[in-house]
Short mmCIF file of C-alpha atoms in Angstrom, two decimals:
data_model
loop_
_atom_site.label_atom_id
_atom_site.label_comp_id
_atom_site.label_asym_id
_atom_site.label_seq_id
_atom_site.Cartn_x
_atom_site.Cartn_y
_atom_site.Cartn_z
CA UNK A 1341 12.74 -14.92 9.50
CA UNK A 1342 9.30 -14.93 7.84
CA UNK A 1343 8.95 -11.41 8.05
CA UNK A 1344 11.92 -10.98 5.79
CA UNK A 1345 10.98 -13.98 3.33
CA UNK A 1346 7.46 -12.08 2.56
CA UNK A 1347 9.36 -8.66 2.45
CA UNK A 1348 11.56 -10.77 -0.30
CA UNK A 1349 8.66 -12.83 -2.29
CA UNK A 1350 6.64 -9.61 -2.80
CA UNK A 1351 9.84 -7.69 -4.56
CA UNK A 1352 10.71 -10.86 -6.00
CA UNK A 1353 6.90 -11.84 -7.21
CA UNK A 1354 5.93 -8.32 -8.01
CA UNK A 1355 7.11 -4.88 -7.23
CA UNK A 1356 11.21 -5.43 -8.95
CA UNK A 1357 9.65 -6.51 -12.23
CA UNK A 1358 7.12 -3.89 -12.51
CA UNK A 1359 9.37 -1.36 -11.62
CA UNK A 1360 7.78 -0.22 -8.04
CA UNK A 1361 9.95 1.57 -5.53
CA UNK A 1362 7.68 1.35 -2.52
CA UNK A 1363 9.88 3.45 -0.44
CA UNK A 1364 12.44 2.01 1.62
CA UNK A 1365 15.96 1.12 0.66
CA UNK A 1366 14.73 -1.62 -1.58
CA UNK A 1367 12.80 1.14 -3.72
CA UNK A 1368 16.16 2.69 -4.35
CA UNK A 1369 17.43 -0.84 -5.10
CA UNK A 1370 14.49 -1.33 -7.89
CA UNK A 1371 15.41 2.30 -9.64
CA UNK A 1372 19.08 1.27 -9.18
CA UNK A 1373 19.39 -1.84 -10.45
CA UNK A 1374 17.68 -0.89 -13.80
CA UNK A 1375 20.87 0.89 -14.79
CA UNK A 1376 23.47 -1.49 -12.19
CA UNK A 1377 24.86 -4.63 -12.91
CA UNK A 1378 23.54 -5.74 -9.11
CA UNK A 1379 20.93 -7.15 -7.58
CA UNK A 1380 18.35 -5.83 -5.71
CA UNK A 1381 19.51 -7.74 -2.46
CA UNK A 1382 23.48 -6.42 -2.90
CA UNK A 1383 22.41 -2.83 -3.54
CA UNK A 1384 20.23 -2.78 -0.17
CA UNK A 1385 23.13 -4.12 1.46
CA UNK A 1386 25.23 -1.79 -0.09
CA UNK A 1387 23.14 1.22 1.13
CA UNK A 1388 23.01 -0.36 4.72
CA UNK A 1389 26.15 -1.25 5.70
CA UNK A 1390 26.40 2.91 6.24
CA UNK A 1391 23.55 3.04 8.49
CA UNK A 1392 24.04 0.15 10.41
CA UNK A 1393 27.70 1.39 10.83
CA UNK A 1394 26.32 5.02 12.41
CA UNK A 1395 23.91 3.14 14.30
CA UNK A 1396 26.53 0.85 15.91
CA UNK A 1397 28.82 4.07 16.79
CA UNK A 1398 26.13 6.15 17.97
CA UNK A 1399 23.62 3.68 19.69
CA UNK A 1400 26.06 0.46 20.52
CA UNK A 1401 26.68 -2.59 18.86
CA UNK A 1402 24.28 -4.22 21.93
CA UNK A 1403 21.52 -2.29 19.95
CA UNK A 1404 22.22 -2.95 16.74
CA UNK A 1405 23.43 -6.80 16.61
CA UNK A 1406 20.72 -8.78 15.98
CA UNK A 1407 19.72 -5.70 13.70
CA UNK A 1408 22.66 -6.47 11.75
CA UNK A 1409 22.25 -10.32 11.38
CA UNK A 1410 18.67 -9.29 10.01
CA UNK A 1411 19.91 -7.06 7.84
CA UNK A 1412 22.28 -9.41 5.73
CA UNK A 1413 20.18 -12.19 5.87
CA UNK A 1414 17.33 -10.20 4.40
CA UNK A 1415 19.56 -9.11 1.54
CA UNK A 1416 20.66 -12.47 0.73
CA UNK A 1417 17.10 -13.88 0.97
CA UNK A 1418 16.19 -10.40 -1.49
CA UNK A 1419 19.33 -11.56 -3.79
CA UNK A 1420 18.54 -15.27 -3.62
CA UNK A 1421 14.74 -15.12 -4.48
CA UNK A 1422 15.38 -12.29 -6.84
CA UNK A 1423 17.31 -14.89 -9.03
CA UNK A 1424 15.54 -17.59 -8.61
CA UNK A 1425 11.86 -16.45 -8.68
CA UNK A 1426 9.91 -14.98 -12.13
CA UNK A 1427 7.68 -11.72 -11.63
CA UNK A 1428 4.42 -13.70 -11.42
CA UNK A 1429 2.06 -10.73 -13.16
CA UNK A 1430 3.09 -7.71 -15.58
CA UNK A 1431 -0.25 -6.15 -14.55
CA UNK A 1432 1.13 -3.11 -12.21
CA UNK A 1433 -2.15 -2.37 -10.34
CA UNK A 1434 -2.24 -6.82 -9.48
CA UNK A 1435 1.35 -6.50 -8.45
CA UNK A 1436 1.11 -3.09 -6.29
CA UNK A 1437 -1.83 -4.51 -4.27
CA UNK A 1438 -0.23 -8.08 -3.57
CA UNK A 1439 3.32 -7.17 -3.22
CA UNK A 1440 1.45 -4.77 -0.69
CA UNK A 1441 0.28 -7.19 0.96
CA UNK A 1442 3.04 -9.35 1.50
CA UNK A 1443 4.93 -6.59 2.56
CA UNK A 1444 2.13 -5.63 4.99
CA UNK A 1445 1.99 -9.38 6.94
CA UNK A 1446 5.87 -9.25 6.68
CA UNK A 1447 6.48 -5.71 8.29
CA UNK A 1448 3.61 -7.31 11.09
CA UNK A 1449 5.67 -10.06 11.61
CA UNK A 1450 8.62 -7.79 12.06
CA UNK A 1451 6.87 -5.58 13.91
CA UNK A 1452 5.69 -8.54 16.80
CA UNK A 1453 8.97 -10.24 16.81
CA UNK A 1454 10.43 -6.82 17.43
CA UNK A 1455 13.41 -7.22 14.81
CA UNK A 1456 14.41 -4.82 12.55
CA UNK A 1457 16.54 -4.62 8.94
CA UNK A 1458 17.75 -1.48 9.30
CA UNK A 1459 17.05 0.47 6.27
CA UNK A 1460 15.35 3.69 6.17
CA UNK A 1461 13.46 2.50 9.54
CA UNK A 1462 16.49 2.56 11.53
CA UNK A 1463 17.85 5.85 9.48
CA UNK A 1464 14.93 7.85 10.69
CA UNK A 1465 15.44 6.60 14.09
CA UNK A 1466 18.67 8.21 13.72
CA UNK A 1467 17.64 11.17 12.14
CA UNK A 1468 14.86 11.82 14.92
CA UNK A 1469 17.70 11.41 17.76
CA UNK A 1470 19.65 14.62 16.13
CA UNK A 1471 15.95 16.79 14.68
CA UNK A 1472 13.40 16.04 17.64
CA UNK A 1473 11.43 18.65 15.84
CA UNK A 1474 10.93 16.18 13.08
CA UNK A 1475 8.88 12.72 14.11
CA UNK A 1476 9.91 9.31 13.00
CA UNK A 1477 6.51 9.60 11.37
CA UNK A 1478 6.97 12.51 9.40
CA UNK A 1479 10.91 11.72 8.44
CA UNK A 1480 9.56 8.38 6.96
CA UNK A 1481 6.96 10.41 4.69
CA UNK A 1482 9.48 12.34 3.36
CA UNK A 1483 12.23 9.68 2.44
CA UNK A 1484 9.54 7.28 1.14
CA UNK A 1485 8.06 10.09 -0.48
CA UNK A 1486 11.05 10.92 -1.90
CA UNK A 1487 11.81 7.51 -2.92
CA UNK A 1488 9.13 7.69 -5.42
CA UNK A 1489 9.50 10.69 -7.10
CA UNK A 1490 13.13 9.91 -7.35
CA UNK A 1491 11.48 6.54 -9.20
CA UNK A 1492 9.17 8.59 -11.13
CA UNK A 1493 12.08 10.63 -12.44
CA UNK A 1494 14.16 7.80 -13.38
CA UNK A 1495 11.88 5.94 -15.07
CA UNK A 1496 10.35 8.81 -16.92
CA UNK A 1497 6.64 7.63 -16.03
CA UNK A 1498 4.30 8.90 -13.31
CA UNK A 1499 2.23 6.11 -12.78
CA UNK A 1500 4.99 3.78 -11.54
CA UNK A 1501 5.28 6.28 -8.83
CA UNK A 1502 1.21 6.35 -8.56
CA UNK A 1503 1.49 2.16 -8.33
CA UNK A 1504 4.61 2.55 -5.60
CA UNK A 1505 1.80 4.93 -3.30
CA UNK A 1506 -0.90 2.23 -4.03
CA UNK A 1507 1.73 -0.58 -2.72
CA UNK A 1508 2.53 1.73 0.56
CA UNK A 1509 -0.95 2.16 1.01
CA UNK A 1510 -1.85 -1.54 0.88
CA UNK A 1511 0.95 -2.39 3.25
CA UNK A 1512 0.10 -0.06 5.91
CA UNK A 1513 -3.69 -1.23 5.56
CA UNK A 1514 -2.42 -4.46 6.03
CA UNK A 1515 -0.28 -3.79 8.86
CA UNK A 1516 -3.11 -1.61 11.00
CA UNK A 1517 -5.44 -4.23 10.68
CA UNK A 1518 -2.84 -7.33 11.70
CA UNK A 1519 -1.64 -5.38 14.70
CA UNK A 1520 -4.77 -3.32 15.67
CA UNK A 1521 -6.81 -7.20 15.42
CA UNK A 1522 -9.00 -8.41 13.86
CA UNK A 1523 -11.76 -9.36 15.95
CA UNK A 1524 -12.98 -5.42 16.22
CA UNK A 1525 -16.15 -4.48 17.12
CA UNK A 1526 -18.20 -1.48 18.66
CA UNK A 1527 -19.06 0.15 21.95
CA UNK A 1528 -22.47 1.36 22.30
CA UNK A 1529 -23.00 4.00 25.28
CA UNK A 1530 -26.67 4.42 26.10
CA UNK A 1531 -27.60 7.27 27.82
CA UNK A 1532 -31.28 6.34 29.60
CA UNK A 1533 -33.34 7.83 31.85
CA UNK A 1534 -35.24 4.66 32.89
CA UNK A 1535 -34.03 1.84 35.22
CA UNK A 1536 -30.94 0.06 34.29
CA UNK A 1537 -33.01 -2.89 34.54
CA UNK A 1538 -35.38 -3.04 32.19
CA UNK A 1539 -32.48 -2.11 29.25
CA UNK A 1540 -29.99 -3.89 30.45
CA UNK A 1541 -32.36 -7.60 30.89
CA UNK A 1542 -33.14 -7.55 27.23
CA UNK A 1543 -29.85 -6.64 25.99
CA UNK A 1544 -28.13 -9.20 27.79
CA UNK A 1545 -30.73 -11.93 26.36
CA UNK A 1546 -30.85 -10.73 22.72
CA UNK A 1547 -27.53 -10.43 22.20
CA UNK A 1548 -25.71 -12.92 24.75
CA UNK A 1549 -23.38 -9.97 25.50
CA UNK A 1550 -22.82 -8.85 28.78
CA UNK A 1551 -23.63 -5.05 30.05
CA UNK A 1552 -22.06 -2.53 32.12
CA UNK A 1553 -23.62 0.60 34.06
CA UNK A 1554 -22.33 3.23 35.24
CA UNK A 1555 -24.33 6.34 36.75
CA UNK A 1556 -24.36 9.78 35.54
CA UNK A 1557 -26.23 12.94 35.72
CA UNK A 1558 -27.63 15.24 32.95
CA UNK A 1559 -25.40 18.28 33.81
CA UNK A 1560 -28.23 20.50 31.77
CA UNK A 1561 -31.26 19.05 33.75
CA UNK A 1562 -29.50 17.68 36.85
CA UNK A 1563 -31.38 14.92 36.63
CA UNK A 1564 -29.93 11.37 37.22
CA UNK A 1565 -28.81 9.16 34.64
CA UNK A 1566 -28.27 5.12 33.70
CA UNK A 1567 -25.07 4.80 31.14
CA UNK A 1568 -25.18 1.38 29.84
CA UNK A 1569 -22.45 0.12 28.12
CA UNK A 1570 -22.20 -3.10 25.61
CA UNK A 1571 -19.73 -4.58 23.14
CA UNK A 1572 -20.67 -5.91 20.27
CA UNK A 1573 -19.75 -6.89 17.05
CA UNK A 1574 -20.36 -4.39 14.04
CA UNK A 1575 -23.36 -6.43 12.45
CA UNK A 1576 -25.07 -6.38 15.81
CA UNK A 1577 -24.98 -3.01 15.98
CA UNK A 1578 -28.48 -2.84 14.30
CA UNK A 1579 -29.56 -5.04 16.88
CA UNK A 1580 -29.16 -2.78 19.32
CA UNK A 1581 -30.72 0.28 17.93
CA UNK A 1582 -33.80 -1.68 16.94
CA UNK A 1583 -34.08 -2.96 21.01
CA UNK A 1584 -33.63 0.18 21.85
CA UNK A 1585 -36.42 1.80 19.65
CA UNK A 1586 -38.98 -0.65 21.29
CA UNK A 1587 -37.76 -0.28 25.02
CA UNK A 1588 -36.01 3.75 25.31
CA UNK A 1589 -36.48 5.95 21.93
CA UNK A 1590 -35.63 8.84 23.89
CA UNK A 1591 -32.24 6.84 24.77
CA UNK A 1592 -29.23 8.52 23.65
CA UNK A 1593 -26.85 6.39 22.14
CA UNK A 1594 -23.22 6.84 20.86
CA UNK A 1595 -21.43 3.88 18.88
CA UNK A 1596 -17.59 3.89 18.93
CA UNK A 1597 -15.76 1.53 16.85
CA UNK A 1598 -13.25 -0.54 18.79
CA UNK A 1599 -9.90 -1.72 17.16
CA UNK A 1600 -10.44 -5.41 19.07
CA UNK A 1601 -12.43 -7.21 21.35
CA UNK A 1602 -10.46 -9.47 23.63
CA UNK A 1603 -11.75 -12.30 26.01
CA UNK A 1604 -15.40 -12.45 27.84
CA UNK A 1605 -18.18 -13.59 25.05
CA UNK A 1606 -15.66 -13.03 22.49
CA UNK A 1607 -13.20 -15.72 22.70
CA UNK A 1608 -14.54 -17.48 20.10
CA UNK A 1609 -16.57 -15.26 18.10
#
């Protein structure tokens, strides 16, 4: 339910007005309705009702219920705040980056409550059962790539296409950084030749994080090896070089970034 009211504010608040076809089915609705006597909400329906239809043949109608009662109630909630809502900026960059946005947090909240409104998601679903070859991935580049030069070409300016890829952009940002956390961080790996010990004791009490070894061996000298390795959070990574430079300079270090940190120290942090 909330992922659909954001998906309707932002085309209601700012992409509709401004002419942005973000891909999808309601980016066809946007060129559509400029030269249709319907809404944006009855014109996605309109181009579902196909889709869902093959899906329910092809998949079930198990598989595609609750798909279907999100469907239509996203198209109402598209028609209803379409009416009643003003675009709240005629400033296309403003609108592409919110309405991006909004569309971002709604297709997380999609995405976690596992629900979909059919549309061009559910067509390339489809389209990937009967080409293998071509990935969900890839068929969704080149409908919602499609999308916009079909918007370009309709509305006789390039840059509402150029706002439409700033929009996408935005709302897969959005959505990466939702779903992939937000608490991320980094992994150091130090490679040391000295004893665990005396890295691991300072490391600990600097930083308040805790440290892990594991052994190795230098396959080019055969020598033995400490690997230390230490979470942290990104500003702390500077911490760690600086210890480092006072207790191991000849330590080799490599710093991964990690999409999140979960639990131990960083519960709360």
């Amino acid at each position: 339910m909330g992922g659909n009211l954001l998906y309707a504010l932002a085309l209601a608040l700012f992409l509709t007005g401004n002419n942005i076809a973000a891909g999808g089915l309601a980016g066809i609705a946007v060129v559509l309705c400029s030269f249709l006597p319907m809404g944006v909400g009855m014109l996605t329906l309109a181009m579902n009702i196909p889709i869902l239809a093959s899906a329910a043949i092809m998949k079930g109608w198990r598989y595609t219920a609750s798909t279907i009662a999100a469907a239509f109630l996203y198209s109402f909630t598209v028609e209803l705040f379409g009416r009643m809502m003003p675009t709240l900026t005629h400033e296309p960059l403003v609108a592409a980056i919110f309405g991006g946005v909004l569309y971002g947090i709604g297709m997380t909240m999609l995405t976690i409550g596992n629900v979909s409104v059919g549309g061009t998601d559910l067509l390339c679903r489809l389209l990937n059962g009967k080409i293998p070859s071509l990935s969900v991935a890839k068929l969704s580049l080149l409908i919602d790539g499609g999308i916009v030069v079909l918007a370009m070409a309709v509305f006789g300016n390039v840059e509402v296409g150029l706002y439409a890829i700033v929009t996408i952009f935005v709302c897969s940002t959005v959505a990466d950084r939702v779903l992939l956390g937000i608490g991320r961080g980094s992994i150091c790996l130090i490679v040391t030749g000295r004893d665990a010990g005396e890295l691991a004791g300072p490391l600990m009490e600097k930083l308040g994080r805790a440290v892990t070894r594991w052994g190795g061996n230098g396959m080019y000298t055969g020598e033995g090896r400490n690997v230390l390795m230490v979470a942290v959070k990104p500003r702390e990574v500077f911490q760690v070089k600086m210890l480092l430079k006072e207790l191991d300079p000849m330590a080799f270090v490599v710093v991964v970034p990690a999409n999140e940190l979960i639990g131990g120290h960083f519960g709360g942090s």
